[in-house]
């Protein structure tokens, strides 16, 4: 079941098109990567989902219903451009933002207490935001985004500016939220940063969707049946079933990228190698999302 | 509605709890009290006695120059000017008046010597005394004596009366204009002070980058209106606290020091006139001052306070809302405060013009065409109409002006909200008027 269905969304600004007939589904309960270079249209799409702006044409369905203002309180949005009221105290700020999301004062207070324990920030509650370190501010910001327990959480460039420790903390929180049933949309241009987190992705380039689907399927589609082998011995492949793409020899140690041709299986290659050399490592070379993206973009240009 | 209310609360509370707000709120009445006490205190100091030595070589003024309560005259019996000067040097008297032999038709050569600069007041009073004495001597010479002259003198004070359907009422031009001007001044400063606060608030949200977080929860319009209304609340609170605190502080100071308030402009005018007309009319002066005071207080009590106050509140809020939303739009259109200048200009111009016009043209001719049109047009009416109201404005004109102000407010808020919703998400772009006008018709 999809929590969000984007159907032919187009958005034009005065002198450029931000989104051109973009359609894809976001399954419920997954971590979804909305990927693409800067200026591809990611933020425009997110602003349409969060109803900050409207689409020129096309529809978006949230949990099967056409998007409407009441859906806002079931979404949490961490914009790329983020900030807090510097002169407000942490506790007041969280209470205020949670109430704006429709929580009552009592609910909000209770939730804040939970999070304060989880993030161990009790002693900050009466500090002004401007007195906090940047990492602390980001934790507060993240809390404010998910405080109202939305079923859809949208994070725009979530790890930009996070130090590694806090980034890991946030990653753990995101996984926990996903396990509790929330759907998370990651929007980023740094594709490698979310590759291991995402279940599904959509690639956007120049206001068009390039491809979308489960990460595993995409990788299967784009894998090239290439294996990297490292071992001892003199490797000389003469079989017509395999093609050596790259080979380095160094004091009897070799490293080679070998492609299977015409229905040969990995085991065929392994058997062939074992008879001739000593194999230390045998790994499939899976294309990264980044590689796939670049390939896909090249294809669309040449087409 | 609930969300707007939350925003209003936040805008209000964060500002009211600021140190600067608390300091301003308590300092201003204290300053006011100081302004009241210090001149009064200074006045008591300068009321010390002036002593003037007089060397009268003409013999015309012997015994005629009489000592007054605070101006003592010490005649020097005889001797040369040089001797008198030496004698004066040894005293700490205020001045030495030297009257040489005089030609009554052409009294020249009278000199006033002093160690420090003599106050204008002493100079005027001495001049007056001498003039009067010379005059009466001239009258004598032409056969008219002082008493006969006094009988012929006339003293006229005119009481202005308003004729209206509700009957006759004493009015006083000073009181009437004063009431209007005070209202106009307060509205003018309120719009500026708090309008700029709206603008700063919006810029702050933009530079803090919190605005996108906010508008993923609330509509831009709610955010803008919440801010405008919240800040209006801050302004009203400050204003009311000033009124209450000032009354307490001023009352307390008066009770504690038993000081009369510093002279009002009216009294100063009066005093200036008295100085010119001279000493002899001290009696009439007191009388006319008493008249004046009773006239002023009766005029004050005859002002239509409920109407005045109601209109004040209406134009106070109406003007603030009209301009406040425009200030908010400016804040949304720019990235930082230094870029606001070009957009502030067209907003401040009508405010400044109406402020200047109100204490010149409008006050001189409150029913003239300039006053009429400026009190009808929404951008100038909050200030100009306040000046006109104490003079009496036909109900139809008042209703027209108020109605247009409401329409004007709706219009500027519409424009402002269109600019605001686009501007708050726009960073790093220099905006010009052409760009702004496009924003009005963006589909968002």
Short mmCIF file of C-alpha atoms in Angstrom, two decimals, chain A:
data_model
loop_
_atom_site.label_atom_id
_atom_site.label_comp_id
_atom_site.label_asym_id
_atom_site.label_seq_id
_atom_site.Cartn_x
_atom_site.Cartn_y
_atom_site.Cartn_z
CA UNK A 1 0.00 0.00 0.00
CA UNK A 2 1.30 3.42 -0.83
CA UNK A 3 1.11 6.24 1.66
CA UNK A 4 1.75 8.85 -1.00
CA UNK A 5 0.84 8.72 -4.65
CA UNK A 6 2.25 11.41 -6.87
CA UNK A 7 0.38 11.58 -10.11
CA UNK A 8 1.57 13.71 -13.00
CA UNK A 9 2.65 16.69 -10.94
CA UNK A 10 3.84 19.72 -12.88
CA UNK A 11 5.04 23.00 -11.40
CA UNK A 12 6.17 25.98 -13.41
CA UNK A 13 7.77 29.17 -12.16
CA UNK A 14 8.05 32.36 -14.13
CA UNK A 15 10.98 31.29 -16.26
CA UNK A 16 11.59 27.63 -15.60
CA UNK A 17 9.79 24.37 -15.03
CA UNK A 18 10.52 22.90 -11.62
CA UNK A 19 8.61 19.65 -12.06
CA UNK A 20 7.52 18.13 -15.33
CA UNK A 21 4.83 15.48 -15.12
CA UNK A 22 6.37 13.59 -12.21
CA UNK A 23 4.64 10.40 -11.02
CA UNK A 24 5.64 7.74 -8.50
CA UNK A 25 4.37 5.96 -5.42
CA UNK A 26 5.86 5.88 -1.96
CA UNK A 27 5.04 2.63 -0.13
CA UNK A 28 3.98 2.94 3.49
CA UNK A 29 6.48 2.00 6.17
CA UNK A 30 9.60 2.36 4.06
CA UNK A 31 12.52 4.71 3.94
CA UNK A 32 12.27 6.46 0.62
CA UNK A 33 15.13 8.30 -1.04
CA UNK A 34 14.20 11.25 -3.20
CA UNK A 35 17.47 11.69 -5.03
CA UNK A 36 18.84 14.04 -7.59
CA UNK A 37 21.39 16.79 -8.10
CA UNK A 38 20.86 20.32 -6.80
CA UNK A 39 18.11 22.13 -8.63
CA UNK A 40 16.49 18.94 -9.91
CA UNK A 41 13.13 19.81 -8.35
CA UNK A 42 13.26 17.84 -5.09
CA UNK A 43 12.45 20.76 -2.84
CA UNK A 44 9.69 21.95 -5.15
CA UNK A 45 8.08 18.53 -4.93
CA UNK A 46 8.39 18.46 -1.15
CA UNK A 47 6.85 21.91 -0.88
CA UNK A 48 3.90 20.67 -2.87
CA UNK A 49 3.55 17.60 -0.64
CA UNK A 50 3.70 19.74 2.49
CA UNK A 51 1.21 22.17 0.87
CA UNK A 52 3.52 25.13 1.13
CA UNK A 53 2.86 25.64 -2.56
CA UNK A 54 0.43 24.07 -4.96
CA UNK A 55 1.00 22.12 -8.16
CA UNK A 56 0.03 23.64 -11.50
CA UNK A 57 -1.38 20.33 -12.58
CA UNK A 58 -1.43 16.76 -11.36
CA UNK A 59 -2.64 15.32 -8.09
CA UNK A 60 -1.15 13.98 -4.90
CA UNK A 61 -2.94 11.38 -2.81
CA UNK A 62 -2.09 10.92 0.85
CA UNK A 63 -3.30 7.60 2.26
CA UNK A 64 -5.62 7.33 -0.70
CA UNK A 65 -7.21 10.76 -0.23
CA UNK A 66 -6.58 13.87 -2.26
CA UNK A 67 -4.16 16.07 -0.37
CA UNK A 68 -5.94 18.54 1.89
CA UNK A 69 -4.91 20.92 4.72
CA UNK A 70 -5.89 18.51 7.49
CA UNK A 71 -3.19 16.11 6.32
CA UNK A 72 -0.53 18.59 7.44
CA UNK A 73 -0.64 17.49 11.04
CA UNK A 74 0.12 13.93 9.96
CA UNK A 75 3.36 15.05 8.32
CA UNK A 76 6.63 16.18 9.78
CA UNK A 77 8.91 18.29 7.63
CA UNK A 78 12.53 19.15 8.27
CA UNK A 79 13.40 21.69 5.58
CA UNK A 80 16.86 22.11 4.20
CA UNK A 81 16.75 25.73 5.31
CA UNK A 82 16.06 25.18 8.95
CA UNK A 83 16.22 27.24 12.06
CA UNK A 84 14.59 28.01 15.35
CA UNK A 85 13.60 31.14 17.22
CA UNK A 86 16.92 32.06 18.79
CA UNK A 87 15.47 33.96 21.72
CA UNK A 88 13.09 31.22 22.82
CA UNK A 89 13.81 28.57 25.39
CA UNK A 90 14.12 24.99 24.15
CA UNK A 91 11.09 23.78 26.09
CA UNK A 92 8.86 26.67 25.00
CA UNK A 93 9.94 26.30 21.42
CA UNK A 94 9.14 22.59 21.31
CA UNK A 95 5.81 23.19 23.00
CA UNK A 96 4.95 25.94 20.54
CA UNK A 97 5.86 23.98 17.42
CA UNK A 98 4.05 20.87 18.69
CA UNK A 99 0.92 22.87 19.43
CA UNK A 100 1.02 24.37 15.96
CA UNK A 101 0.94 20.79 14.69
CA UNK A 102 -2.32 20.30 16.52
CA UNK A 103 -1.25 18.69 19.78
CA UNK A 104 -2.90 19.93 22.94
CA UNK A 105 -0.69 21.50 25.53
CA UNK A 106 -0.85 18.41 27.77
CA UNK A 107 -0.08 15.99 24.95
CA UNK A 108 2.79 18.13 23.82
CA UNK A 109 4.23 18.37 27.33
CA UNK A 110 4.06 14.59 27.74
CA UNK A 111 5.77 13.96 24.39
CA UNK A 112 8.49 16.46 25.16
CA UNK A 113 9.20 14.61 28.39
CA UNK A 114 9.67 11.32 26.49
CA UNK A 115 12.07 12.88 24.02
CA UNK A 116 13.99 14.70 26.68
CA UNK A 117 14.76 11.34 28.26
CA UNK A 118 15.61 9.72 24.92
CA UNK A 119 18.01 12.46 23.85
CA UNK A 120 19.28 13.14 27.39
CA UNK A 121 18.73 16.86 27.14
CA UNK A 122 16.89 17.57 30.33
CA UNK A 123 19.26 20.29 31.45
CA UNK A 124 18.76 22.25 28.21
CA UNK A 125 15.05 22.78 28.50
CA UNK A 126 15.39 26.23 30.03
CA UNK A 127 18.25 27.36 27.84
CA UNK A 128 17.76 29.74 24.98
CA UNK A 129 18.28 28.26 21.55
CA UNK A 130 21.07 30.73 20.81
CA UNK A 131 23.05 29.35 23.77
CA UNK A 132 23.08 25.81 22.36
CA UNK A 133 25.77 24.31 20.18
CA UNK A 134 24.91 23.63 16.58
CA UNK A 135 24.61 19.88 17.18
CA UNK A 136 22.22 20.43 20.06
CA UNK A 137 20.14 22.80 17.97
CA UNK A 138 19.85 20.12 15.31
CA UNK A 139 18.65 17.59 17.83
CA UNK A 140 16.00 20.05 18.98
CA UNK A 141 15.06 20.66 15.40
CA UNK A 142 14.71 16.96 14.72
CA UNK A 143 12.57 16.55 17.83
CA UNK A 144 10.31 19.35 16.67
CA UNK A 145 9.89 17.58 13.34
CA UNK A 146 8.75 14.23 14.74
CA UNK A 147 7.23 15.30 18.06
CA UNK A 148 3.65 14.96 16.85
CA UNK A 149 4.32 11.38 15.65
CA UNK A 150 3.43 11.94 12.01
CA UNK A 151 2.99 8.97 9.71
CA UNK A 152 5.00 10.74 6.99
CA UNK A 153 8.32 12.32 7.86
CA UNK A 154 10.09 14.36 5.19
CA UNK A 155 13.73 15.19 5.73
CA UNK A 156 15.39 17.53 3.25
CA UNK A 157 19.18 17.05 3.26
CA UNK A 158 18.96 15.70 6.81
CA UNK A 159 22.63 15.09 7.42
CA UNK A 160 24.04 18.32 6.10
CA UNK A 161 25.78 20.01 8.98
CA UNK A 162 25.42 17.09 11.37
CA UNK A 163 28.57 15.81 12.98
CA UNK A 164 29.11 12.04 12.62
CA UNK A 165 27.95 11.25 16.16
CA UNK A 166 24.70 13.14 15.84
CA UNK A 167 24.22 11.85 12.32
CA UNK A 168 24.35 8.31 13.66
CA UNK A 169 22.00 9.19 16.49
CA UNK A 170 19.54 10.58 13.95
CA UNK A 171 19.96 7.52 11.72
CA UNK A 172 19.08 5.26 14.63
CA UNK A 173 16.05 7.40 15.43
CA UNK A 174 14.93 7.25 11.81
CA UNK A 175 15.17 3.46 11.79
CA UNK A 176 13.26 3.31 15.05
CA UNK A 177 10.53 5.57 13.67
CA UNK A 178 10.32 3.40 10.55
CA UNK A 179 9.98 0.29 12.69
CA UNK A 180 7.16 2.04 14.57
CA UNK A 181 5.31 2.38 11.27
CA UNK A 182 6.27 5.82 9.98
CA UNK A 183 7.27 6.45 6.39
CA UNK A 184 10.37 8.52 5.88
CA UNK A 185 11.28 10.50 2.79
CA UNK A 186 14.91 11.45 2.46
CA UNK A 187 15.69 14.13 0.00
CA UNK A 188 19.34 14.57 -0.84
CA UNK A 189 21.83 15.15 -3.59
CA UNK A 190 24.47 13.10 -1.76
CA UNK A 191 23.22 9.73 -2.90
CA UNK A 192 25.89 7.63 -1.25
CA UNK A 193 24.87 9.01 2.15
CA UNK A 194 21.45 7.34 2.13
CA UNK A 195 22.09 4.31 -0.06
CA UNK A 196 22.33 1.87 2.80
CA UNK A 197 19.26 3.36 4.53
CA UNK A 198 16.77 3.52 1.71
CA UNK A 199 14.36 0.77 0.80
CA UNK A 200 12.99 2.62 -2.21
CA UNK A 201 14.19 5.53 -4.25
CA UNK A 202 13.14 7.92 -6.95
CA UNK A 203 15.75 9.69 -9.06
CA UNK A 204 14.92 13.14 -10.34
CA UNK A 205 16.96 15.10 -12.84
CA UNK A 206 16.12 18.39 -14.50
CA UNK A 207 12.54 18.39 -13.21
CA UNK A 208 11.81 14.91 -14.55
CA UNK A 209 11.71 11.58 -12.81
CA UNK A 210 14.47 9.40 -14.18
CA UNK A 211 13.63 6.15 -12.45
CA UNK A 212 12.06 4.83 -9.27
CA UNK A 213 11.50 1.57 -7.44
CA UNK A 214 12.94 -0.64 -4.69
CA UNK A 215 16.69 -0.23 -4.37
CA UNK A 216 17.27 -3.98 -4.68
CA UNK A 217 15.35 -4.25 -7.95
CA UNK A 218 17.04 -1.23 -9.41
CA UNK A 219 20.44 -2.58 -8.58
CA UNK A 220 19.52 -5.94 -10.08
CA UNK A 221 18.43 -4.24 -13.24
CA UNK A 222 21.59 -2.25 -13.51
CA UNK A 223 24.09 -4.86 -12.41
CA UNK A 224 26.61 -5.81 -15.09
CA UNK A 225 27.54 -9.35 -13.96
CA UNK A 226 30.95 -8.09 -13.06
CA UNK A 227 33.02 -9.63 -10.27
CA UNK A 228 36.14 -8.46 -8.59
CA UNK A 229 38.67 -11.17 -7.85
CA UNK A 230 41.79 -10.87 -5.72
CA UNK A 231 44.27 -13.73 -5.37
CA UNK A 232 47.76 -15.21 -5.81
CA UNK A 233 49.18 -16.56 -9.04
CA UNK A 234 49.47 -15.80 -12.68
CA UNK A 235 45.94 -15.07 -13.97
CA UNK A 236 45.47 -15.52 -17.67
CA UNK A 237 41.88 -15.94 -18.81
CA UNK A 238 41.43 -17.52 -22.17
CA UNK A 239 37.83 -18.71 -21.89
CA UNK A 240 35.35 -16.98 -24.23
CA UNK A 241 32.78 -17.00 -21.36
CA UNK A 242 34.57 -14.30 -19.41
CA UNK A 243 35.86 -10.88 -20.23
CA UNK A 244 38.61 -9.20 -18.22
CA UNK A 245 37.78 -5.54 -17.86
CA UNK A 246 40.69 -4.57 -15.69
CA UNK A 247 43.69 -6.39 -14.24
CA UNK A 248 46.58 -5.39 -11.99
CA UNK A 249 49.49 -7.66 -11.05
CA UNK A 250 51.77 -6.85 -8.21
CA UNK A 251 54.43 -9.28 -6.91
CA UNK A 252 52.32 -12.31 -7.68
CA UNK A 253 49.12 -10.77 -6.27
CA UNK A 254 46.47 -9.92 -8.82
CA UNK A 255 43.27 -7.93 -8.76
CA UNK A 256 40.88 -8.19 -11.67
CA UNK A 257 37.39 -7.12 -12.73
CA UNK A 258 35.80 -9.87 -14.75
CA UNK A 259 32.51 -9.84 -16.59
CA UNK A 260 30.41 -12.93 -17.27
CA UNK A 261 29.37 -13.34 -20.86
CA UNK A 262 26.56 -15.29 -22.46
CA UNK A 263 24.81 -16.89 -19.52
CA UNK A 264 27.89 -17.94 -17.61
CA UNK A 265 27.24 -18.13 -13.88
CA UNK A 266 29.42 -16.83 -11.04
CA UNK A 267 30.13 -20.44 -10.08
CA UNK A 268 31.46 -21.15 -13.57
CA UNK A 269 33.92 -18.29 -13.14
CA UNK A 270 34.86 -19.46 -9.67
CA UNK A 271 35.49 -23.00 -10.85
CA UNK A 272 37.57 -21.71 -13.74
CA UNK A 273 39.66 -19.55 -11.40
CA UNK A 274 40.21 -22.17 -8.69
CA UNK A 275 41.86 -24.48 -11.16
CA UNK A 276 44.42 -21.84 -12.08
CA UNK A 277 45.03 -19.46 -9.16
CA UNK A 278 44.56 -19.08 -5.44
CA UNK A 279 41.40 -16.95 -4.82
CA UNK A 280 41.39 -14.65 -1.79
CA UNK A 281 38.37 -12.59 -2.54
CA UNK A 282 35.44 -12.87 -4.91
CA UNK A 283 32.91 -10.02 -4.82
CA UNK A 284 30.15 -8.96 -7.13
CA UNK A 285 30.64 -5.37 -8.31
CA UNK A 286 27.22 -3.83 -7.67
CA UNK A 287 26.69 -0.41 -9.19
CA UNK A 288 26.14 2.35 -6.65
CA UNK A 289 23.05 4.50 -6.96
CA UNK A 290 25.39 7.23 -8.02
CA UNK A 291 26.72 5.08 -10.92
CA UNK A 292 23.22 4.17 -11.93
CA UNK A 293 22.15 7.76 -11.83
CA UNK A 294 25.03 8.87 -14.01
CA UNK A 295 24.37 6.05 -16.46
CA UNK A 296 20.68 6.82 -16.55
CA UNK A 297 21.24 10.51 -17.07
CA UNK A 298 23.64 9.76 -19.93
CA UNK A 299 21.07 7.47 -21.50
CA UNK A 300 18.36 10.11 -21.34
CA UNK A 301 20.68 12.64 -22.95
CA UNK A 302 21.66 10.37 -25.75
CA UNK A 303 18.10 9.26 -26.33
#
